[in-house]
Coordinates of C-alpha atoms in Angstrom, one line a residue:
Chain R
M1 CA 0.0 0.0 0.0
P2 CA 1.8 3.1 -1.2
V3 CA 1.7 6.0 1.3
A4 CA 3.2 9.4 1.3
S5 CA 4.0 9.9 5.0
K6 CA 7.0 12.1 4.5
S7 CA 5.0 14.5 2.4
A8 CA 2.5 14.9 5.3
D9 CA 5.2 16.1 7.6
L10 CA 6.7 18.2 4.9
I11 CA 3.5 19.9 4.1
R12 CA 2.9 20.7 7.8
K13 CA 6.4 22.0 8.2
Y14 CA 6.4 24.3 5.1
E15 CA 2.7 24.9 4.9
G16 CA 3.0 28.7 4.6
E17 CA 5.7 28.6 2.0
I18 CA 4.1 25.9 -0.1
L19 CA 0.8 27.8 -0.1
Q20 CA 2.4 31.0 -1.1
D21 CA 4.4 29.4 -4.0
W22 CA 1.3 27.5 -5.1
V23 CA -1.0 30.5 -5.2
Q24 CA 1.7 32.5 -7.0
A25 CA 2.1 29.7 -9.6
Q26 CA -1.6 29.5 -10.1
M27 CA -2.0 33.3 -10.5
S28 CA 0.8 33.5 -13.1
A29 CA -0.1 30.3 -15.0
V30 CA -1.8 30.6 -18.4
T31 CA -4.8 28.9 -17.0
S32 CA -5.3 31.6 -14.4
R33 CA -8.7 33.3 -14.6
P34 CA -8.5 36.5 -12.5
D35 CA -11.8 37.5 -14.2
L36 CA -13.7 34.6 -12.6
M37 CA -12.0 34.3 -9.2
Q38 CA -10.4 36.8 -6.8
K39 CA -7.0 36.0 -5.3
A40 CA -8.5 35.8 -1.8
E41 CA -10.9 33.1 -2.8
L42 CA -8.2 31.2 -4.6
Q43 CA -6.0 31.4 -1.6
E44 CA -8.7 30.2 0.7
Q45 CA -9.5 27.2 -1.5
S46 CA -5.8 26.4 -1.9
R47 CA -5.2 26.5 1.9
A48 CA -8.2 24.3 2.6
L49 CA -7.1 21.7 0.1
L50 CA -3.6 21.7 1.4
Q51 CA -4.7 21.2 5.0
N52 CA -7.2 18.5 4.0
L53 CA -4.4 16.7 2.1
A54 CA -1.9 16.9 4.9
Q55 CA -4.4 15.6 7.4
T56 CA -5.4 12.7 5.2
L57 CA -1.8 11.8 4.4
R58 CA -0.9 11.8 8.1
T59 CA -3.4 9.0 8.7
G60 CA -1.3 6.9 6.4
A61 CA -4.1 6.7 3.7
D62 CA -3.4 4.7 0.6
V63 CA -2.6 7.2 -2.2
A64 CA -3.6 4.7 -5.0
D65 CA -7.1 4.4 -3.7
I66 CA -8.7 7.9 -3.6
K67 CA -12.2 6.3 -3.7
G68 CA -11.6 4.9 -0.2
A69 CA -13.2 6.2 3.0
A70 CA -10.0 7.8 4.1
W71 CA -10.2 10.3 1.3
Q72 CA -13.8 11.2 1.9
D73 CA -13.0 14.7 3.2
V74 CA -10.7 15.5 0.3
R75 CA -13.2 14.2 -2.2
D76 CA -16.0 16.3 -0.6
F77 CA -13.9 19.4 -0.8
L78 CA -12.9 18.8 -4.4
D79 CA -16.6 18.1 -5.2
S80 CA -17.6 21.5 -4.0
V81 CA -14.6 23.3 -5.7
S82 CA -15.3 21.5 -9.0
Q83 CA -19.0 22.2 -8.9
S84 CA -18.6 25.9 -8.1
R85 CA -15.9 26.3 -10.8
A86 CA -18.2 24.6 -13.4
R87 CA -20.9 27.1 -12.5
Q88 CA -18.5 30.0 -12.6
G89 CA -17.4 29.1 -16.1
F90 CA -14.0 27.5 -15.7
S91 CA -12.9 25.0 -18.3
P92 CA -12.3 21.4 -17.2
S93 CA -8.5 21.7 -17.7
E94 CA -8.4 25.0 -15.7
T95 CA -10.2 23.1 -12.9
A96 CA -7.8 20.2 -13.0
T97 CA -4.8 22.5 -13.1
F98 CA -5.8 23.7 -9.7
V99 CA -4.7 20.3 -8.3
F100 CA -1.9 19.6 -10.8
S101 CA -0.1 22.9 -10.0
L102 CA 0.4 21.7 -6.4
K103 CA 3.1 19.3 -7.6
E104 CA 5.8 21.9 -8.3
P105 CA 5.9 23.6 -4.9
I106 CA 5.8 20.3 -3.0
F107 CA 8.3 18.5 -5.2
A108 CA 10.8 21.4 -4.9
R109 CA 10.7 21.1 -1.1
L110 CA 10.8 17.3 -1.2
Q111 CA 13.9 17.5 -3.3
R112 CA 15.6 19.8 -0.9
E113 CA 14.6 17.8 2.1
L114 CA 15.5 14.3 0.8
A115 CA 18.5 15.4 -1.3
K116 CA 20.7 12.8 0.3
D117 CA 18.3 9.9 0.1
A118 CA 17.6 9.2 -3.6
P119 CA 15.4 6.0 -3.2
A120 CA 13.2 7.7 -0.6
L121 CA 12.8 10.7 -2.8
A122 CA 11.9 8.7 -5.8
A123 CA 9.3 6.7 -3.8
E124 CA 7.8 9.8 -2.3
L125 CA 7.6 11.6 -5.7
W126 CA 5.9 8.6 -7.3
A127 CA 3.4 8.3 -4.5
L128 CA 2.5 12.0 -4.7
T129 CA 2.3 12.0 -8.5
V130 CA -0.1 9.1 -8.4
L131 CA -2.2 10.9 -5.8
L132 CA -2.3 14.3 -7.4
D133 CA -3.0 12.9 -10.8
K134 CA -5.9 10.9 -9.5
L135 CA -7.3 13.9 -7.6
G136 CA -6.9 16.1 -10.7
L137 CA -8.8 13.6 -12.8
Y138 CA -11.4 13.3 -10.1
T139 CA -12.1 17.1 -10.3
T140 CA -12.6 16.7 -14.1
E141 CA -15.0 13.8 -13.5
V142 CA -17.0 15.9 -11.0
Y143 CA -16.9 18.9 -13.3
Q144 CA -18.3 16.8 -16.1
K145 CA -21.0 15.4 -13.9
S146 CA -22.2 18.7 -12.7
R147 CA -22.2 20.0 -16.3
E148 CA -24.3 17.0 -17.3
G149 CA -26.6 17.8 -14.4
V150 CA -27.1 21.3 -15.7
I151 CA -27.8 20.0 -19.2
A152 CA -30.3 17.4 -17.9
R153 CA -32.1 20.1 -15.9
Q154 CA -32.3 22.5 -18.8
Q155 CA -33.7 19.7 -20.9
R156 CA -36.4 19.0 -18.4
N157 CA -37.2 22.7 -18.2
M158 CA -37.4 22.9 -21.9
L159 CA -39.7 19.9 -22.1
E160 CA -42.0 21.5 -19.5
L161 CA -42.0 24.9 -21.2
S162 CA -42.5 23.6 -24.6
T163 CA -45.8 21.8 -24.3
P164 CA -48.5 24.4 -23.6
V165 CA -52.0 23.6 -24.5
V166 CA -54.1 26.7 -25.1
E167 CA -57.8 27.1 -25.4
L168 CA -58.5 29.0 -28.6
W169 CA -62.2 28.9 -28.4
E170 CA -64.9 27.2 -26.4
G171 CA -64.3 23.5 -27.3
I172 CA -61.2 24.2 -29.4
L173 CA -57.7 23.5 -28.1
A174 CA -54.5 24.4 -29.8
L175 CA -51.1 22.7 -29.2
P176 CA -48.3 24.8 -30.7
L177 CA -45.3 22.5 -30.9
I178 CA -41.8 23.9 -31.0
G179 CA -38.7 21.9 -31.5
T180 CA -38.1 18.3 -32.5
L181 CA -40.5 15.6 -31.4
D182 CA -38.9 12.6 -29.9
S183 CA -40.7 9.8 -28.1
E184 CA -40.2 11.2 -24.6
R185 CA -41.6 14.6 -25.7
T186 CA -44.5 13.0 -27.5
Q187 CA -45.5 11.3 -24.3
L188 CA -45.5 14.6 -22.4
V189 CA -47.4 16.3 -25.2
M190 CA -49.9 13.6 -25.3
E191 CA -50.5 13.6 -21.6
A192 CA -50.8 17.4 -21.5
L193 CA -53.2 17.4 -24.4
L194 CA -55.4 14.6 -23.1
T195 CA -55.6 16.1 -19.6
R196 CA -56.7 19.4 -21.1
I197 CA -59.3 17.7 -23.3
V198 CA -60.8 16.2 -20.1
E199 CA -60.6 19.6 -18.3
T200 CA -62.2 21.7 -21.0
G201 CA -64.4 19.1 -22.7
A202 CA -63.0 20.2 -26.0
S203 CA -64.1 18.3 -29.1
I204 CA -61.4 19.6 -31.5
A205 CA -57.6 20.0 -31.0
I206 CA -55.4 21.8 -33.4
I207 CA -51.7 20.6 -33.4
D208 CA -49.6 23.4 -34.9
I209 CA -46.2 22.3 -36.1
T210 CA -45.0 25.6 -37.3
G211 CA -42.1 25.4 -34.8
V212 CA -41.1 21.8 -35.7
P213 CA -37.9 22.1 -37.8
M214 CA -38.3 18.9 -39.7
V215 CA -40.8 16.1 -40.1
D216 CA -39.5 12.7 -40.8
T217 CA -41.3 9.3 -40.7
L218 CA -40.6 9.1 -36.9
V219 CA -42.0 12.5 -36.1
A220 CA -45.0 11.8 -38.3
Q221 CA -45.6 8.6 -36.5
H222 CA -45.5 10.4 -33.1
L223 CA -47.9 13.0 -34.4
L224 CA -50.3 10.3 -35.6
K225 CA -50.0 8.6 -32.2
T226 CA -51.1 11.8 -30.5
V227 CA -54.0 12.2 -32.9
A228 CA -55.1 8.6 -32.3
A229 CA -55.0 9.1 -28.5
A230 CA -57.0 12.3 -28.8
R231 CA -59.5 10.5 -30.9
L232 CA -59.9 7.8 -28.3
M233 CA -60.9 10.6 -25.9
G234 CA -63.5 11.7 -28.4
A235 CA -61.7 14.7 -29.8
D236 CA -60.8 15.3 -33.4
C237 CA -57.4 16.6 -34.3
L238 CA -56.3 19.0 -37.1
I239 CA -52.7 19.5 -38.0
S240 CA -51.7 23.0 -39.0
G241 CA -48.6 25.0 -39.7
I242 CA -47.2 22.8 -42.4
R243 CA -44.6 24.8 -44.3
P244 CA -44.1 24.3 -48.0
Q245 CA -40.7 22.7 -47.4
I246 CA -42.2 20.3 -44.9
A247 CA -45.1 19.4 -47.2
Q248 CA -42.5 18.4 -49.8
T249 CA -40.5 16.4 -47.4
I250 CA -43.6 14.6 -46.2
V251 CA -44.6 13.6 -49.7
H252 CA -41.0 12.6 -50.8
L253 CA -40.7 10.4 -47.7
G254 CA -44.0 8.8 -48.4
V255 CA -45.3 9.7 -45.0
E256 CA -49.0 8.9 -44.6
L257 CA -50.9 11.3 -42.5
G258 CA -54.0 9.1 -42.9
D259 CA -57.4 10.8 -42.7
V260 CA -56.1 13.6 -40.5
T261 CA -57.1 17.0 -41.8
S262 CA -54.1 19.2 -42.3
K263 CA -54.0 23.0 -43.0
A264 CA -51.2 25.3 -44.0
T265 CA -51.9 27.8 -41.2
L266 CA -53.3 27.9 -37.7
A267 CA -55.9 30.4 -38.9
G268 CA -57.1 28.0 -41.5
A269 CA -57.4 25.2 -39.0
L270 CA -59.3 27.5 -36.6
A271 CA -61.8 28.2 -39.3
V272 CA -62.3 24.5 -39.9
A273 CA -62.7 23.9 -36.2
L274 CA -65.2 26.7 -35.8
Q275 CA -67.2 25.4 -38.7
R276 CA -67.3 21.9 -37.3
N277 CA -68.6 23.3 -34.0
G278 CA -71.3 25.2 -35.9
L279 CA -69.7 28.5 -35.1
A280 CA -68.9 31.4 -37.5
I281 CA -67.0 34.6 -37.3
T282 CA -68.7 37.5 -39.1
R283 CA -67.6 41.0 -39.8
S284 CA -69.6 43.6 -37.8
P285 CA -71.6 45.9 -40.1
Q286 CA -70.3 49.0 -38.3
R287 CA -66.6 48.7 -38.4
P288 CA -64.9 50.8 -35.7
A289 CA -62.9 53.6 -37.2
Chain I
M1 CA -69.2 -9.6 -10.0
D2 CA -69.5 -12.0 -12.8
R3 CA -71.2 -9.9 -15.4
I4 CA -71.6 -6.3 -16.4
P5 CA -75.2 -5.1 -16.4
I6 CA -76.6 -3.9 -19.7
L7 CA -79.4 -1.3 -19.4
K8 CA -82.0 -0.7 -22.1
M9 CA -83.3 2.7 -22.8
G10 CA -85.5 2.8 -25.8
E11 CA -83.4 2.0 -28.8
Y12 CA -80.2 2.5 -26.8
L13 CA -78.3 0.0 -24.8
L14 CA -76.1 1.4 -22.0
V15 CA -73.1 -0.4 -20.6
T16 CA -71.2 1.1 -17.6
V17 CA -68.0 -0.6 -16.7
Q18 CA -67.6 0.0 -13.0
V19 CA -65.0 -2.5 -12.2
D20 CA -61.6 -3.4 -13.7
M21 CA -62.3 -5.7 -16.6
H22 CA -60.6 -9.1 -16.6
D23 CA -60.6 -11.3 -19.7
R24 CA -63.5 -13.5 -18.7
L25 CA -65.7 -10.5 -17.9
A26 CA -65.0 -8.9 -21.3
M27 CA -65.9 -12.2 -23.1
T28 CA -69.1 -12.4 -21.2
L29 CA -69.9 -8.8 -21.9
Q30 CA -69.4 -9.4 -25.6
E31 CA -71.7 -12.4 -25.7
D32 CA -74.4 -10.7 -23.5
L33 CA -74.3 -7.6 -25.6
A34 CA -74.7 -9.5 -28.9
D35 CA -77.7 -11.2 -27.4
R36 CA -79.2 -8.1 -26.1
I37 CA -78.8 -6.1 -29.3
V38 CA -80.8 -8.8 -31.1
K39 CA -83.4 -9.2 -28.4
A40 CA -84.0 -5.6 -27.6
R41 CA -83.7 -4.5 -31.3
A42 CA -81.3 -1.9 -30.2
R43 CA -79.9 0.6 -32.7
A44 CA -77.2 2.1 -30.6
V45 CA -74.8 1.0 -27.9
L46 CA -73.0 3.3 -25.4
I47 CA -70.2 1.9 -23.4
D48 CA -68.9 4.0 -20.6
I49 CA -65.4 3.1 -19.5
S50 CA -64.7 6.1 -17.3
A51 CA -64.1 3.9 -14.3
L52 CA -61.7 1.7 -16.2
E53 CA -58.1 2.4 -15.0
V54 CA -56.2 -0.4 -16.5
V55 CA -56.4 -1.8 -20.0
D56 CA -54.4 -4.5 -21.8
S57 CA -54.2 -5.4 -25.4
F58 CA -56.9 -8.1 -24.9
I59 CA -59.5 -5.6 -23.5
G60 CA -58.5 -3.1 -26.2
R61 CA -59.2 -5.7 -28.9
M62 CA -62.4 -6.7 -27.1
L63 CA -63.7 -3.1 -27.4
G64 CA -62.9 -3.1 -31.1
S65 CA -64.7 -6.5 -31.6
I66 CA -67.7 -5.4 -29.6
A67 CA -68.1 -2.4 -31.9
A68 CA -67.6 -4.6 -35.0
I69 CA -70.3 -7.1 -33.8
A70 CA -72.7 -4.3 -33.1
R71 CA -72.1 -2.9 -36.5
V72 CA -72.9 -6.2 -38.1
L73 CA -76.2 -6.2 -36.1
D74 CA -76.9 -2.7 -37.4
A75 CA -76.2 -0.8 -34.2
E76 CA -73.9 2.1 -33.7
T77 CA -71.4 1.9 -30.9
V78 CA -69.8 4.7 -29.0
V79 CA -67.1 4.3 -26.3
V80 CA -67.1 7.2 -23.8
G81 CA -65.2 8.5 -20.9
M82 CA -61.8 7.0 -21.7
R83 CA -59.1 8.2 -19.3
P84 CA -56.0 9.9 -20.7
A85 CA -53.7 7.2 -19.3
V86 CA -55.9 4.5 -20.9
A87 CA -55.9 6.3 -24.2
I88 CA -52.1 6.6 -24.2
T89 CA -51.7 2.9 -23.2
L90 CA -53.9 1.8 -26.1
V91 CA -52.0 3.9 -28.6
E92 CA -48.7 2.6 -27.3
L93 CA -50.0 -0.9 -27.7
G94 CA -50.8 0.0 -31.3
L95 CA -54.6 -0.3 -30.7
A96 CA -56.0 2.9 -32.0
L97 CA -59.5 1.3 -32.3
P98 CA -60.1 2.5 -35.8
G99 CA -63.7 1.2 -36.1
V100 CA -64.9 2.6 -32.8
R101 CA -66.5 5.9 -32.3
T102 CA -65.5 7.7 -29.1
A103 CA -66.7 10.7 -27.1
L104 CA -65.5 12.5 -24.0
N105 CA -68.5 11.8 -21.8
V106 CA -71.9 10.1 -21.7
E107 CA -73.7 13.3 -22.7
K108 CA -71.6 13.8 -25.8
G109 CA -71.8 10.1 -26.6
M110 CA -75.6 10.2 -26.5
E111 CA -75.5 13.3 -28.8
I112 CA -73.4 11.4 -31.3
L113 CA -75.7 8.4 -31.3
R114 CA -78.8 10.5 -31.5
R115 CA -77.5 12.4 -34.5
S116 CA -76.4 9.3 -36.3
L117 CA -79.7 7.6 -35.7
E118 CA -81.5 10.6 -37.0
T119 CA -79.4 10.6 -40.2
S120 CA -80.0 7.0 -40.8
R121 CA -83.7 7.4 -40.2
G122 CA -83.7 10.4 -42.4
N123 CA -82.2 8.4 -45.2
G124 CA -84.7 5.6 -44.5
A125 CA -87.6 8.0 -44.7
A126 CA -86.6 9.2 -48.2
T127 CA -86.5 5.7 -49.6
E128 CA -89.3 4.1 -47.6
A129 CA -91.8 6.9 -47.6
V130 CA -94.7 4.4 -47.5
A131 CA -93.6 2.7 -44.4
Q132 CA -93.3 6.0 -42.4
P133 CA -97.0 6.4 -41.3
T134 CA -97.2 2.9 -39.9
D135 CA -94.1 3.6 -37.8
A136 CA -95.6 6.8 -36.5
D137 CA -98.8 4.9 -35.7
A138 CA -97.0 2.2 -33.9
Q139 CA -95.1 4.8 -31.7
G140 CA -98.3 6.8 -31.0

């Protein structure tokens, strides 16, 4: 079990010096981002990591196994640093450099301290290299995970935002779709539409696909699924907002829209829906000036 | 409960499914309904499934075949009150029930049936003008 016990004493002995050199090195490195982080904050983070590291090393923790319980504190600290840096807009390599740059100041002191004992120096350097490399890579992993978390959250928000069902008229619902339709989204759209049909007792739903960038066989299939589900609830569906380009694609792909009425514009679909409900819009004889 | 009651109201038959349908129950309903349509000379069947929370492909197919049987016996069928979750499940199962008419609730379902009976009777009146007075007499 490789340990770095000498480094623990060394860090304790020269803590101030190492910290100063380390912060200096970080500030002057190309990866330094003074626009994103003040020196005081950097110093504070560096000091905390150094202390955490020294404490864990002193317990004789295995440097090859940073997933172990002994490294819990260090991992927690790196988690928070990495996550906050991901939010602040640091790049992954800038975040990892925070850990990697600690090598130089410690190695310099180790060399001085163990100048006469070459085998011990080599062993100590190796142990520290293994440790710091692993910790650096760990920050990258956490960074990536927190980024993925952000993306997943945004995706969820987008899904929720993008499925409004609006009541155009008594008994007429409109579902303006924006963005690509995948199966997960179709499910949400369907649920939203059917729930609104029950709530409003609507007999006609207009699915407007003006905001759908492309309609391939899969999207068409999803649309038809939604139409079929609405029909099972006793509501007819009209599809509107088919752009000329999309109409061409639909025909070239041989997509069958079945007996679903489609209209070029939402206005056209609304007119059909009103007519089916026995309603009509007329121009008032006295037009306001 | 070993069978679902079928209520007769004039030319209409009303079926309200109040329990979760299992396969045997659905089969029984199909047989009973076929019998009742013939015996009661019903012209329209309304099936309310608003209490139905779970469907599988078998029940879905059963609804379709009930409607088909009724059509063969010259009766309109409308399925009303399907829940959103049930509708989504049926669509995902690939059972869009193409031959079945649907409505949101009993009221709208009755409206559909009434209108379609009126149309068919209207057509009948045009071709069988002679038979009409006797019909009216019988009803009066």
